[in-house]
Every structure is written in C-alpha cells, then in structure tokens.
Coordinates of C-alpha atoms in Angstrom, one line a residue:
M1 CA -44.3 40.5 -64.9
I2 CA -43.0 39.0 -68.3
L3 CA -39.2 38.8 -67.4
Q4 CA -40.5 37.2 -64.1
R5 CA -42.2 34.5 -65.8
S6 CA -39.5 33.9 -68.1
V7 CA -36.7 33.8 -65.6
C8 CA -39.1 31.3 -63.3
R9 CA -39.9 28.9 -66.4
N10 CA -36.5 29.2 -67.6
L11 CA -35.1 28.7 -63.6
N12 CA -37.1 25.7 -63.5
K13 CA -35.9 24.1 -66.8
F14 CA -32.4 24.4 -65.6
R15 CA -33.7 23.0 -61.8
N16 CA -35.1 20.4 -63.5
L17 CA -32.0 19.5 -65.8
Y18 CA -29.8 19.4 -61.8
S19 CA -32.3 17.0 -60.5
F20 CA -31.2 13.5 -61.6
R21 CA -35.5 12.7 -60.7
Q22 CA -36.9 15.0 -62.5
Y23 CA -35.7 15.8 -65.6
S24 CA -33.2 13.2 -66.5
T25 CA -32.9 9.5 -65.4
I26 CA -29.7 8.2 -65.3
A27 CA -29.5 4.4 -65.9
S28 CA -26.9 2.6 -64.7
T29 CA -26.0 -1.0 -65.1
N30 CA -24.5 -1.1 -61.5
E31 CA -27.1 0.8 -59.4
N32 CA -24.5 1.2 -56.3
T33 CA -22.8 3.8 -58.4
L34 CA -25.8 6.5 -57.8
K35 CA -25.1 8.3 -54.9
I36 CA -27.6 10.2 -53.1
E37 CA -25.0 12.6 -51.8
N38 CA -23.0 13.2 -55.5
I39 CA -27.3 13.8 -56.4
K40 CA -28.0 16.8 -53.5
N41 CA -24.0 18.4 -54.4
K42 CA -25.1 19.0 -58.1
L43 CA -28.6 20.5 -56.9
K44 CA -26.2 22.8 -55.0
D45 CA -24.3 24.0 -57.5
A46 CA -27.8 24.6 -59.5
P47 CA -29.0 28.8 -60.5
N48 CA -30.7 30.7 -58.0
L49 CA -33.9 33.3 -58.8
S50 CA -31.0 35.5 -58.7
E51 CA -28.6 34.4 -60.9
F52 CA -31.0 34.1 -63.0
I53 CA -32.8 37.4 -63.2
K54 CA -29.4 38.6 -63.7
L55 CA -28.5 36.2 -67.0
E56 CA -31.7 38.0 -68.1
Q57 CA -31.3 41.3 -67.5
Q58 CA -27.6 40.1 -69.3
K59 CA -28.1 38.8 -72.2
N60 CA -27.1 41.7 -74.8
T61 CA -24.1 42.5 -72.8
K62 CA -20.5 40.4 -74.6
I63 CA -19.3 37.7 -72.5
D64 CA -18.2 35.1 -74.9
E65 CA -17.4 36.5 -78.5
K66 CA -16.9 33.3 -80.5
D67 CA -14.8 33.4 -84.1
N68 CA -17.6 34.4 -86.6
G69 CA -18.9 37.6 -84.0
E70 CA -21.3 36.0 -82.3
V71 CA -21.9 36.6 -78.4
Y72 CA -22.7 34.0 -76.5
I73 CA -23.9 33.8 -73.1
P74 CA -23.6 30.2 -71.3
P75 CA -26.2 29.6 -68.8
P76 CA -24.8 29.1 -65.5
Y77 CA -25.0 24.7 -65.4
L78 CA -22.8 25.1 -68.6
R79 CA -20.3 27.9 -67.0
N80 CA -19.8 25.7 -64.1
S81 CA -16.1 23.9 -65.2
E82 CA -17.0 20.3 -64.7
I83 CA -19.2 20.8 -68.2
T84 CA -17.4 21.2 -70.9
G85 CA -16.2 19.0 -73.4
E86 CA -12.7 20.2 -73.5
G87 CA -12.0 19.7 -77.4
R88 CA -13.3 16.3 -77.8
R89 CA -15.0 16.1 -81.3
V90 CA -18.5 15.1 -81.9
Y91 CA -19.5 13.4 -85.0
V92 CA -23.2 13.0 -85.3
E93 CA -25.2 11.5 -88.0
S94 CA -28.2 11.8 -89.3
Y95 CA -31.5 10.3 -90.4
G96 CA -34.9 10.9 -92.0
C97 CA -36.9 14.0 -92.8
Q98 CA -35.7 17.2 -92.7
M99 CA -36.0 18.0 -89.6
N100 CA -33.7 15.6 -88.4
F101 CA -30.6 17.4 -89.9
A102 CA -32.0 20.5 -89.0
D103 CA -31.9 19.3 -84.8
T104 CA -28.6 18.0 -86.2
E105 CA -27.3 21.6 -86.8
V106 CA -29.0 22.8 -83.4
I107 CA -27.4 19.6 -81.3
N108 CA -23.5 20.7 -82.8
S109 CA -24.6 24.5 -81.8
I110 CA -25.5 23.0 -77.5
M111 CA -22.5 20.3 -78.4
K112 CA -19.9 23.5 -79.7
S113 CA -21.1 26.4 -77.0
S114 CA -20.6 23.6 -74.3
G115 CA -16.3 23.3 -75.2
Y116 CA -16.7 20.0 -77.9
Q117 CA -15.4 20.2 -81.5
I118 CA -17.9 19.2 -84.3
T119 CA -16.1 16.5 -86.5
D120 CA -17.4 15.5 -90.3
S121 CA -16.0 12.3 -89.7
D122 CA -16.4 9.5 -87.0
S123 CA -13.2 7.5 -87.7
N124 CA -11.4 10.4 -85.1
A125 CA -14.6 11.1 -83.1
D126 CA -14.7 10.4 -79.3
V127 CA -18.5 10.9 -79.2
I128 CA -20.7 9.4 -82.3
F129 CA -24.6 10.8 -82.1
L130 CA -27.2 8.8 -84.4
N131 CA -30.0 11.7 -85.0
T132 CA -32.7 8.8 -85.8
C133 CA -36.2 8.1 -87.7
A134 CA -38.6 5.7 -86.1
I135 CA -41.3 6.3 -88.9
R136 CA -41.1 3.0 -90.1
E137 CA -39.4 -0.4 -89.0
N138 CA -36.7 -0.3 -92.0
A139 CA -35.5 3.1 -91.3
E140 CA -34.9 1.3 -87.0
S141 CA -33.3 -1.6 -89.2
K142 CA -30.6 0.8 -90.3
I143 CA -30.2 2.1 -87.2
W144 CA -29.5 -1.6 -85.6
G145 CA -27.3 -2.1 -88.4
R146 CA -25.2 0.7 -87.6
L147 CA -24.6 0.7 -84.2
S148 CA -23.6 -2.6 -84.7
E149 CA -20.9 -1.1 -86.7
L150 CA -20.0 1.1 -83.9
R151 CA -20.0 -1.8 -80.9
A152 CA -17.2 -3.1 -83.0
Q153 CA -15.3 0.0 -83.4
K154 CA -15.3 0.5 -79.8
R155 CA -14.1 -3.1 -79.6
K156 CA -11.1 -2.5 -80.9
L157 CA -10.2 0.7 -79.1
K158 CA -8.0 0.0 -75.9
N159 CA -8.7 2.9 -74.4
G160 CA -12.7 2.7 -74.7
Q161 CA -13.2 6.1 -74.4
L162 CA -15.8 6.2 -77.6
L163 CA -18.9 6.9 -76.5
V164 CA -22.2 6.6 -78.8
G165 CA -25.5 7.9 -78.0
V166 CA -28.9 7.4 -80.1
L167 CA -30.9 11.2 -80.3
G168 CA -33.5 11.4 -82.6
C169 CA -37.3 9.6 -82.7
M170 CA -36.2 6.5 -82.1
A171 CA -35.1 7.0 -78.6
E172 CA -38.3 8.6 -77.9
R173 CA -39.6 5.3 -78.4
L174 CA -37.5 2.6 -77.4
K175 CA -36.5 4.7 -74.5
Q176 CA -34.5 2.4 -71.9
K177 CA -34.2 -0.7 -74.6
L178 CA -31.8 0.7 -76.2
L179 CA -29.4 1.0 -73.4
E180 CA -30.4 -2.8 -72.4
S181 CA -29.2 -4.0 -76.0
E182 CA -26.5 -5.2 -76.9
M183 CA -25.3 -2.5 -78.9
K184 CA -23.5 -0.8 -75.6
V185 CA -25.1 2.4 -76.2
D186 CA -24.3 5.0 -73.8
L187 CA -26.4 7.4 -74.2
V188 CA -30.3 7.8 -75.4
V189 CA -32.0 11.4 -75.7
G190 CA -35.6 12.2 -77.0
P191 CA -35.6 15.3 -79.5
D192 CA -36.7 17.7 -76.6
A193 CA -34.1 17.3 -74.2
Y194 CA -30.7 18.2 -76.2
R195 CA -30.2 20.7 -73.8
S196 CA -29.4 18.0 -71.6
L197 CA -26.7 16.2 -74.0
P198 CA -23.4 18.4 -71.9
S199 CA -24.5 17.5 -68.5
L200 CA -25.6 13.5 -69.8
L201 CA -22.2 13.0 -71.5
S202 CA -20.2 14.9 -67.9
A203 CA -22.0 12.5 -65.9
I204 CA -20.5 9.3 -68.1
E205 CA -16.8 10.8 -68.9
D206 CA -16.6 11.6 -65.3
G207 CA -17.3 8.2 -64.2
E208 CA -20.8 9.2 -62.1
Q209 CA -22.5 6.9 -64.4
Q210 CA -22.0 4.0 -67.2
T211 CA -25.3 5.1 -69.2
A212 CA -28.1 8.3 -69.7
I213 CA -30.6 8.8 -70.9
N214 CA -33.3 11.9 -71.1
V215 CA -36.2 11.1 -73.1
M216 CA -39.1 13.9 -71.8
L217 CA -41.0 15.8 -74.1
S218 CA -41.8 19.1 -73.4
A219 CA -44.6 21.4 -74.3
D220 CA -42.7 24.9 -75.3
E221 CA -39.8 23.2 -76.5
T222 CA -38.6 24.8 -80.2
Y223 CA -34.7 25.5 -79.5
A224 CA -36.0 29.1 -81.0
D225 CA -32.3 31.0 -78.9
I226 CA -30.4 28.0 -80.1
A227 CA -28.3 29.6 -83.6
P228 CA -28.0 26.2 -85.2
V229 CA -24.3 25.7 -86.8
R230 CA -24.7 24.6 -90.2
T231 CA -23.8 21.1 -91.7
S232 CA -22.7 22.8 -95.1
Q233 CA -20.6 25.9 -95.3
N234 CA -20.7 26.3 -98.8
S235 CA -24.6 25.3 -99.6
V236 CA -27.1 28.1 -100.7
S237 CA -29.7 26.7 -99.2
A238 CA -30.9 26.5 -95.3
Y239 CA -33.4 24.6 -93.1
V240 CA -35.6 27.1 -90.4
S241 CA -37.7 24.9 -88.2
I242 CA -40.8 27.1 -87.2
M243 CA -42.4 24.7 -85.1
R244 CA -42.7 21.2 -83.7
G245 CA -44.7 17.8 -82.5
C246 CA -48.0 16.7 -84.5
N247 CA -51.9 17.0 -82.8
N248 CA -53.1 14.8 -85.9
M249 CA -52.9 11.7 -84.0
C250 CA -52.8 9.9 -87.7
S251 CA -53.8 5.8 -86.8
Y252 CA -50.7 4.8 -87.9
C253 CA -48.2 7.4 -87.6
I254 CA -45.4 7.0 -84.5
V255 CA -44.7 11.2 -84.5
P256 CA -47.4 12.3 -81.7
F257 CA -45.5 9.9 -79.5
T258 CA -42.0 11.0 -80.3
R259 CA -42.5 14.3 -80.8
G260 CA -45.2 15.5 -78.5
K261 CA -47.8 17.6 -79.3
E262 CA -47.7 20.8 -81.8
R263 CA -46.1 24.3 -79.9
S264 CA -44.9 27.6 -82.7
R265 CA -41.6 28.5 -82.1
P266 CA -41.8 32.6 -82.0
V267 CA -42.2 34.8 -84.7
Q268 CA -39.3 37.6 -84.3
S269 CA -37.0 34.6 -83.7
I270 CA -37.9 33.1 -86.7
L271 CA -37.6 36.9 -89.0
E272 CA -34.2 37.2 -87.3
E273 CA -32.9 33.8 -88.2
V274 CA -34.0 34.3 -92.1
K275 CA -31.9 37.6 -92.0
Q276 CA -29.2 36.4 -90.8
L277 CA -29.1 33.7 -93.6
S278 CA -30.0 36.0 -96.2
E279 CA -26.7 38.3 -94.7
Q280 CA -24.9 35.4 -94.8
G281 CA -25.9 35.0 -98.4
Y282 CA -28.2 31.7 -98.8
K283 CA -30.8 32.2 -101.7
E284 CA -33.4 29.6 -100.3
I285 CA -34.7 28.7 -97.2
T286 CA -37.4 25.8 -95.7
L287 CA -39.5 26.7 -93.5
L288 CA -39.7 23.1 -91.3
G289 CA -42.0 21.4 -89.0
Q290 CA -44.0 17.7 -88.1
N291 CA -47.2 19.7 -89.4
V292 CA -46.0 23.0 -90.7
N293 CA -48.8 25.0 -91.7
S294 CA -50.5 24.3 -89.1
Y295 CA -48.0 26.9 -87.1
N296 CA -50.1 29.4 -84.6
Y297 CA -47.7 31.4 -82.5
L298 CA -49.8 32.8 -79.5
E299 CA -48.2 34.2 -76.6
E300 CA -49.8 36.6 -73.8
E301 CA -49.2 39.5 -76.5
H302 CA -50.2 37.7 -79.6
H303 CA -53.8 37.6 -77.0
V304 CA -55.7 39.1 -80.5
E305 CA -59.0 37.7 -82.3
N306 CA -57.8 37.1 -85.7
T307 CA -60.5 37.3 -88.4
E308 CA -58.3 35.2 -91.1
K309 CA -61.0 32.0 -91.3
R310 CA -59.6 29.4 -88.7
L311 CA -61.2 26.2 -89.7
P312 CA -60.0 24.1 -92.2
R313 CA -61.2 23.7 -95.8
D314 CA -64.2 22.7 -96.3
G315 CA -64.6 18.6 -96.3
F316 CA -61.8 18.1 -94.3
N317 CA -61.8 18.0 -90.3
T318 CA -59.5 17.4 -87.1
I319 CA -59.9 15.6 -84.1
Y320 CA -58.5 18.9 -81.7
K321 CA -59.7 21.9 -81.2
S322 CA -58.8 24.4 -83.6
P323 CA -57.3 27.6 -82.5
K324 CA -59.3 31.0 -82.4
K325 CA -56.3 32.9 -82.2
G326 CA -52.7 33.7 -82.5
V327 CA -50.2 34.4 -86.1
T328 CA -51.3 32.0 -88.7
F329 CA -49.2 30.1 -91.4
T330 CA -50.1 32.0 -94.2
Q331 CA -49.1 35.6 -92.2
L332 CA -45.6 33.9 -91.2
I333 CA -45.1 33.2 -94.5
D334 CA -46.3 36.6 -95.8
Q335 CA -43.9 38.3 -93.1
V336 CA -40.6 35.9 -93.9
S337 CA -41.1 36.2 -98.1
L338 CA -41.2 39.8 -96.9
V339 CA -37.3 39.5 -95.9
D340 CA -35.2 39.5 -98.9
P341 CA -37.4 38.9 -101.9
E342 CA -34.3 37.7 -103.8
M343 CA -34.4 34.3 -101.0
R344 CA -37.1 31.4 -102.4
I345 CA -39.1 30.5 -99.7
R346 CA -39.9 26.5 -99.1
F347 CA -41.9 24.7 -96.6
T348 CA -42.6 21.7 -95.3
S349 CA -44.1 19.0 -94.7
P350 CA -47.7 20.3 -94.7
H351 CA -51.0 18.4 -94.4
P352 CA -53.8 19.3 -96.6
K353 CA -56.6 20.3 -94.0
D354 CA -54.0 23.6 -93.8
F355 CA -54.4 25.2 -97.1
P356 CA -56.8 27.7 -96.9
D357 CA -57.4 29.9 -100.3
D358 CA -55.5 33.4 -98.5
L359 CA -52.2 30.8 -98.4
L360 CA -52.5 30.1 -102.0
H361 CA -53.4 33.3 -102.8
L362 CA -50.0 34.9 -101.4
I363 CA -48.4 32.2 -102.7
K364 CA -49.8 33.4 -106.7
E365 CA -49.3 37.1 -105.2
R366 CA -45.1 36.5 -103.6
P367 CA -42.7 35.5 -106.9
N368 CA -40.3 34.4 -104.3
I369 CA -42.6 31.5 -101.9
C370 CA -41.6 28.5 -104.8
K371 CA -44.7 27.2 -106.4
S372 CA -44.0 23.4 -105.0
L373 CA -46.4 22.0 -102.7
H374 CA -46.4 18.6 -100.9
I375 CA -49.9 17.4 -100.0
P376 CA -49.7 13.7 -98.5
A377 CA -53.2 11.4 -99.7
Q378 CA -51.2 8.5 -97.8
S379 CA -54.7 6.9 -100.2
G380 CA -56.7 7.2 -103.0
N381 CA -60.0 5.2 -101.0
S382 CA -61.7 7.5 -98.8
N383 CA -63.2 3.9 -96.4
V384 CA -59.1 4.2 -95.9
L385 CA -58.7 7.6 -95.0
K386 CA -61.2 7.3 -92.5
N387 CA -59.2 4.0 -90.9
M388 CA -56.0 6.4 -91.2
R389 CA -57.6 8.9 -89.0
R390 CA -56.2 11.8 -92.4
G391 CA -59.8 13.6 -91.7
Y392 CA -60.9 13.9 -95.6
T393 CA -62.6 11.9 -98.0
R394 CA -61.3 11.3 -101.6
E395 CA -63.4 14.1 -103.3
S396 CA -62.7 16.8 -101.0
Y397 CA -59.0 15.9 -101.3
I398 CA -59.8 16.2 -105.5
E399 CA -61.4 19.0 -104.8
L400 CA -57.9 20.8 -103.2
I401 CA -56.0 19.8 -105.9
N402 CA -58.4 21.4 -108.9
T403 CA -58.3 24.4 -106.1
I404 CA -54.7 25.1 -106.5
R405 CA -54.7 24.0 -110.0
R406 CA -57.2 26.6 -110.7
V407 CA -54.8 29.5 -108.3
L408 CA -51.8 28.0 -109.2
P409 CA -52.0 26.5 -112.6
E410 CA -47.8 26.0 -112.8
A411 CA -47.2 24.6 -109.5
T412 CA -45.9 21.4 -109.6
I413 CA -47.5 18.9 -106.7
S414 CA -45.8 15.9 -105.0
S415 CA -47.0 13.7 -101.9
D416 CA -47.4 10.3 -100.4
F417 CA -48.9 6.8 -100.2
I418 CA -48.7 4.1 -98.5
S419 CA -50.2 0.7 -99.6
G420 CA -51.1 -2.2 -97.3
F421 CA -53.2 -0.4 -94.8
C422 CA -54.8 -2.2 -92.0
H423 CA -58.1 -3.9 -93.3
E424 CA -56.9 -2.0 -97.2
T425 CA -59.3 -4.1 -100.1
E426 CA -57.8 -4.7 -103.7
E427 CA -60.5 -2.7 -105.0
E428 CA -59.3 0.7 -102.5
H429 CA -56.2 0.2 -103.8
L430 CA -57.5 0.8 -107.0
D431 CA -58.5 4.3 -106.3
T432 CA -55.2 5.3 -105.1
L433 CA -53.7 4.2 -108.6
S434 CA -56.7 5.8 -110.2
L435 CA -55.9 9.7 -107.7
L436 CA -52.1 9.4 -109.0
E437 CA -53.4 8.9 -112.6
Y438 CA -55.4 12.1 -112.5
V439 CA -53.6 13.7 -110.4
K440 CA -50.3 13.7 -112.2
F441 CA -47.9 14.6 -109.6
D442 CA -44.6 15.3 -109.8
H443 CA -42.8 13.6 -107.0
A444 CA -44.0 11.1 -104.5
F445 CA -42.7 9.4 -101.3
M446 CA -44.5 5.6 -101.6
F447 CA -43.9 2.7 -98.8
Y448 CA -45.8 -0.2 -98.0
Y449 CA -47.3 -0.5 -94.2
S450 CA -44.9 -0.4 -91.7
L451 CA -47.0 -1.3 -88.0
R452 CA -46.0 0.9 -85.2
E453 CA -46.3 0.6 -81.6
K454 CA -48.4 2.4 -79.6
T455 CA -50.6 4.2 -82.5
H456 CA -54.1 4.1 -82.7
A457 CA -53.4 1.2 -85.2
H458 CA -51.7 -1.1 -83.1
R459 CA -54.3 -0.7 -80.8
T460 CA -57.4 -1.1 -82.6
M461 CA -56.9 -2.5 -86.1
K462 CA -55.0 -5.8 -87.4
D463 CA -51.7 -5.3 -90.0
D464 CA -54.0 -8.3 -91.8
V465 CA -52.4 -7.5 -95.6
P466 CA -50.0 -9.9 -96.0
L467 CA -45.9 -8.7 -96.8
D468 CA -46.1 -10.1 -100.3
V469 CA -49.5 -8.2 -101.3
K470 CA -48.0 -4.8 -99.6
S471 CA -45.2 -5.2 -101.6
K472 CA -47.3 -5.6 -104.5
R473 CA -49.5 -3.3 -103.7
L474 CA -46.5 -0.8 -104.0
Q475 CA -45.0 -1.7 -106.6
Q476 CA -47.9 -0.9 -108.7
V477 CA -48.2 2.4 -107.2
V478 CA -44.2 2.9 -107.9
D479 CA -44.8 1.6 -111.4
T480 CA -48.6 3.7 -112.4
F481 CA -46.2 7.0 -111.0
Y482 CA -43.1 6.8 -113.0
R483 CA -45.8 5.8 -116.2
V484 CA -47.5 9.3 -115.7
L485 CA -44.7 11.3 -114.9
K486 CA -42.6 10.0 -118.4
Q487 CA -45.7 10.7 -120.0
N488 CA -45.4 14.5 -118.5
T489 CA -42.5 15.2 -118.9
H490 CA -41.7 16.4 -122.5
K491 CA -44.0 19.4 -121.5
E492 CA -40.9 20.4 -119.7
I493 CA -39.2 20.7 -122.9
G494 CA -38.7 24.3 -125.0
K495 CA -39.9 26.1 -121.3
K496 CA -37.9 28.6 -119.6
H497 CA -37.5 28.6 -116.3
L498 CA -35.5 30.5 -113.4
V499 CA -32.7 28.3 -112.2
L500 CA -30.8 28.4 -109.0
I501 CA -27.2 27.0 -109.1
D502 CA -26.6 24.7 -106.0
R503 CA -24.1 22.8 -106.8
I504 CA -21.3 21.1 -109.0
S505 CA -22.7 18.1 -111.2
K506 CA -20.7 14.8 -109.0
R507 CA -20.4 13.2 -112.1
S508 CA -18.7 15.8 -114.3
D509 CA -17.4 19.4 -113.4
K510 CA -18.0 20.7 -116.4
H511 CA -21.9 20.9 -115.8
Y512 CA -23.7 22.2 -112.7
I513 CA -26.5 20.8 -110.8
G514 CA -29.7 23.4 -110.2
R515 CA -33.6 23.9 -109.2
T516 CA -36.3 25.5 -110.7
D517 CA -39.0 27.2 -108.4
T518 CA -41.3 23.9 -109.2
N519 CA -38.6 22.0 -107.8
K520 CA -37.7 20.0 -111.0
K521 CA -33.9 19.4 -110.7
V522 CA -31.9 20.8 -114.1
I523 CA -28.6 20.1 -115.1
I524 CA -26.7 22.8 -117.4
P525 CA -23.3 23.2 -118.6
N526 CA -21.1 25.0 -116.5
H527 CA -20.8 28.3 -119.0
F528 CA -22.8 30.3 -121.4
K529 CA -22.6 29.4 -125.0
D530 CA -22.8 32.9 -126.4
S531 CA -21.0 34.5 -122.4
A532 CA -17.5 34.2 -121.1
E533 CA -19.2 35.7 -117.9
P534 CA -18.7 33.2 -115.7
I535 CA -21.2 30.9 -113.6
N536 CA -21.3 30.0 -109.7
V537 CA -23.0 28.2 -107.0
G538 CA -25.9 30.2 -105.7
D539 CA -26.8 32.4 -109.2
Y540 CA -30.3 32.7 -110.4
V541 CA -29.7 31.6 -114.3
L542 CA -32.7 32.1 -116.9
V543 CA -32.8 28.2 -118.3
E544 CA -33.8 27.2 -121.5
I545 CA -35.4 23.4 -121.0
E546 CA -34.0 21.2 -123.6
D547 CA -34.8 17.1 -122.8
G548 CA -34.9 15.1 -119.5
S549 CA -35.8 12.2 -117.9
E550 CA -38.7 11.9 -115.5
I551 CA -36.1 12.7 -112.8
T552 CA -33.4 14.9 -114.5
L553 CA -34.2 18.0 -117.2
K554 CA -31.1 18.9 -119.3
G555 CA -31.3 22.9 -120.0
N556 CA -29.2 25.8 -121.5
P557 CA -28.4 28.5 -119.8
I558 CA -29.3 31.5 -121.6
M559 CA -28.5 34.4 -119.1
K560 CA -27.7 35.4 -115.2
S561 CA -31.3 36.5 -114.1
S562 CA -32.9 37.1 -110.4
I563 CA -36.7 36.1 -109.0
E564 CA -37.2 40.1 -110.2
H565 CA -36.4 40.2 -113.6
F566 CA -37.5 36.8 -114.3
Q567 CA -40.6 37.2 -112.8
Q568 CA -41.0 40.7 -115.4
Y569 CA -39.8 38.4 -118.9
Q570 CA -43.0 36.0 -117.0
H571 CA -45.5 39.4 -117.4
K572 CA -44.1 40.2 -120.9
K573 CA -44.7 37.4 -122.0
V574 CA -47.9 36.9 -120.7
M575 CA -48.8 40.4 -122.2
I576 CA -47.8 39.1 -125.8
N577 CA -49.9 36.2 -125.8
E578 CA -53.1 38.1 -124.5
N579 CA -52.1 40.5 -127.9

C-alpha cells in the first residue's frame, strides 16, 4: 500500500508536469502558437501507472552511472529525447539567503541530470538563471538592475540564443509581471517548481513557446531525492536543507507567500546526505530551513505520540496549532550529530519560540554542535513585536536569552533587527537600542522596514514612518551594535579556540581564514612558529587569540587538534580552575 501511494503521488506529479493546463502555465506573446494538438501529443507521452511501478521497483538498478560513481535513474519524462540539454551551458547566479544558495545546488543537479553543462561564467552560458530574493525592496532592485544588463547582453548576440530565467522568491512574488516587463525574461519558475525547468526550457528551445512560467507552490516538495551538485568543490562546509516554507505569518514577511507552508524532509534522507558529506571530507554542515527549528517530520510510519514538549516556550505563542506528533528538530539534530563526531553542525534560520530546554542541553552536551545561536529579535519593544505578530514580548525574549546564558555561557548570539516598522514611535525605537546594550549580540543583520505586498502589514497597516526617520533609526541601531561589540572584543584576547581552517586569505597567501565553534572569524599565519608541520584547509587548529577587531580576530596557531581533543583540553582546564 505504501508503494502504491508513493507511486500514485509521483504519477500525479509527473502527469501534472506534462499538463500545461494544470502543473505549469505557458505564457506566449503570440497566443496562436499555443496548439491544442501539441498539448494532447505531450499528454500521450506521459508515463502510465505501470511505468511508475516499474520505476519504483528498479530504484536500485544501475541504469546510468555518472563519473563520480553515483547511479541515476532518469524518470520517464526526462528519458524523452526531446527534453535534453544536449550539452548546452547553464549558469546560475544566487542572491539572498543561504537557502537560495542551497537551492542553486539542487537546480544544478536537475539541469546536469537533464544533459546540461554547469558553467561558472555567464560569458559562455546558453541559459542564465537568477535565483532571487524578495525579502526587501532593495533585494529586488538588484535583480532588476541585473536583468537590464542581461537584456543588453542578449541584444548583442546575433543568434539570439541566450535564455534568461528568473527563479526563486521574486519569481513567486511577481509571477507574470516579470514576463510582461521590458527585461526580455524567457522563464519564470518558483521555488517549488525547479523539477519542471528542463521541460519548460525544452518548450522554449524547440520553438513551441516563446516564454514559460511555473510558480505553483507545493504542499510536500522538499527535493529530498535530489543529490545537490555543490557549487564549490574545494569547500570544507556544506548546506543541508531539512525543511521548507514557514507557518509563522509575521506581519512584515513575504516568505510564507513565496515559499509556502512548512514541510519537513524525511529524516533518513537527511542522515544519508550528511553521511555522504562526511565520507567526502566535509568538516562542517549547516542545517537549513526558513524556520529550521520548527522541523517536524510526520509520515504514517512515524504516527507515534512524542513525549517531548511540543508547545512553544513559556511566553511564546503561534497563530497556528502546534503538532503533537512527529520527529522534532531536537531529535533530528541529535541523530545528525552522531553521524560524525568530528563534523561541526550549525543551523539557521530559527525562530525564538522553538528553542526548548531539551535543545539547549543537547547543544551543551554535544561538542560538535556549534555554540553559536541565531535568535532573531526584530525589535526590542513589546508593542512593535505584537504588531509584527512575532508571538513574544520583550520580557519573554530576554528570559530566553538569560536561559541560554545559563545553559551555554560560552555561546555567541546573533540576531535580526527591523527599524521603522509601521507605527513605531521614537520611544519604542529606544527599546531596541536598550535591548542591544543588554544582550550584547555578537553579530546582527540590521535593516529598515520595507513594505511587501500581500503581507498582513500591507493589508492592515500603514507604512507611516518616513524614510529619513527609518534611515536615522537604522543608523542608531548599527552604531549601538558596533559600539557594544567593540567593548567586548578585548575579552577574546588570550583565549584559546579550536579553529576550522576554511580558506586561504584573499589579502595574503601566507595567512589562513578560519572560524571558531562560536562562529568568530580568525586569521592566522599558514605555519606554526615552532614546528615544520604544514597547516592545510580543512584542519582543526588550536589557536590563541592575540588581537582583533569587531569583525576579525587574529591568532597564533599552536598545534593541530580535533573536536575530541579540544573537548578533553577544556575539561582539564575546568578541573584545574576548580582545584
């Protein structure tokens, strides 16, 4: 029955892909080119139920062996000869959050599996995708500017073969408007429709359509079965997407409208990807989600009651009903951390309501779960937080911070802040400045408010804080943050940190750049003072901090180490101090 349900779900997905009426909307500047017979012919080629049953049963059969030894079984619609890249080159530019960069690796995999070549330059590309962000007006302005450049680039080509596609959140937000603009966009595809890219490109490249669009959101798409093609082959760090979408519906935020509802990726597929990354030599992974710590995987085989507290922390609430069953984020990261004790685990972006004490104590217990927490505040005033629909007050946020300081005294804390939200008064703004001074954040992402269509704030509130006031308040937030940070930087001098070396410095090939467990950037010489042993990218090095600024610390490399050895070193230091 499980196989039958899985087959039927997949069959419906692929049949919908062949149906230009239901799964994707094809837009053309010449409606006469849309032939009904052409659509019927495509539907005739769609796989039937027997093909999908056979495909499910043959998942472990070697059909197509890639250069890296991985086995790929193309689904029926991709085995069709008309949907193939035939070596055409694809270049993907990523903008915005980490999730977009992770999605780019999924897009690369889909395109590569369809016969396209992935190129790292737009100068020799046949297809250019812009994987976009829509969180703020400034983010979209960058895309419009880039599209203007690409329009000029297309005009210079005599053969007119360059195709430009807008993908991601901006595609989902603006939809048809992008095709109707003067920017000569050929393709518009939302975050849940990347599987349709080869077929949509085929329709354009074969002359069947002039433009194409698919912006349908999905209730279950997580791309769990797609092995990402990593954009950097030399990196020691990798992103692992564990869930998509957001249910919080904060009044200022467009994400639920561009990314859809929350859905979590199966546990086993996450663990398998983490194991593969460990075997490939990666030393650090970041678990990703729009609301990563609300992860809750629920399938029929997991329909068991869970004893872990499922409600938000005391003082926090949601506008949606909290799940009572399923695998939680705490349980997931527990399993992930056991895959490779020498692999660091980070996660972003979380919501303050989803930090149960069990999670904090697990982070304390596991040395490979990084002691660096992102706790987005957005404002320091309870009334503004209420208008934002954040689900907590200033007092409950501070209580969470105090709890973190008690359980994880060495942890660093970062945050997000929005200045000049609807109806924000000067007094309310001052509460944000005082919160910055109280918490002493180690890093912060700070912006002034940008009204987004469709959001709760757009429908029910007035964007009544003048731009010059927004800018002034933002500058005060930035100044306060850096002033407090500078006062605390000296506390790092003399400390010893385990630093993961991740790259050679761009300013000097005689120095390395690495990061501490607490996500502090550290620059060190590329050699030890008293040893000829080489230091390499990917090494864990014990480093003593000698100097630094608000942004970067400078350290002296003492010796190579490991997460296990550094933990033993810290235990010995604690015992000596206690005696």
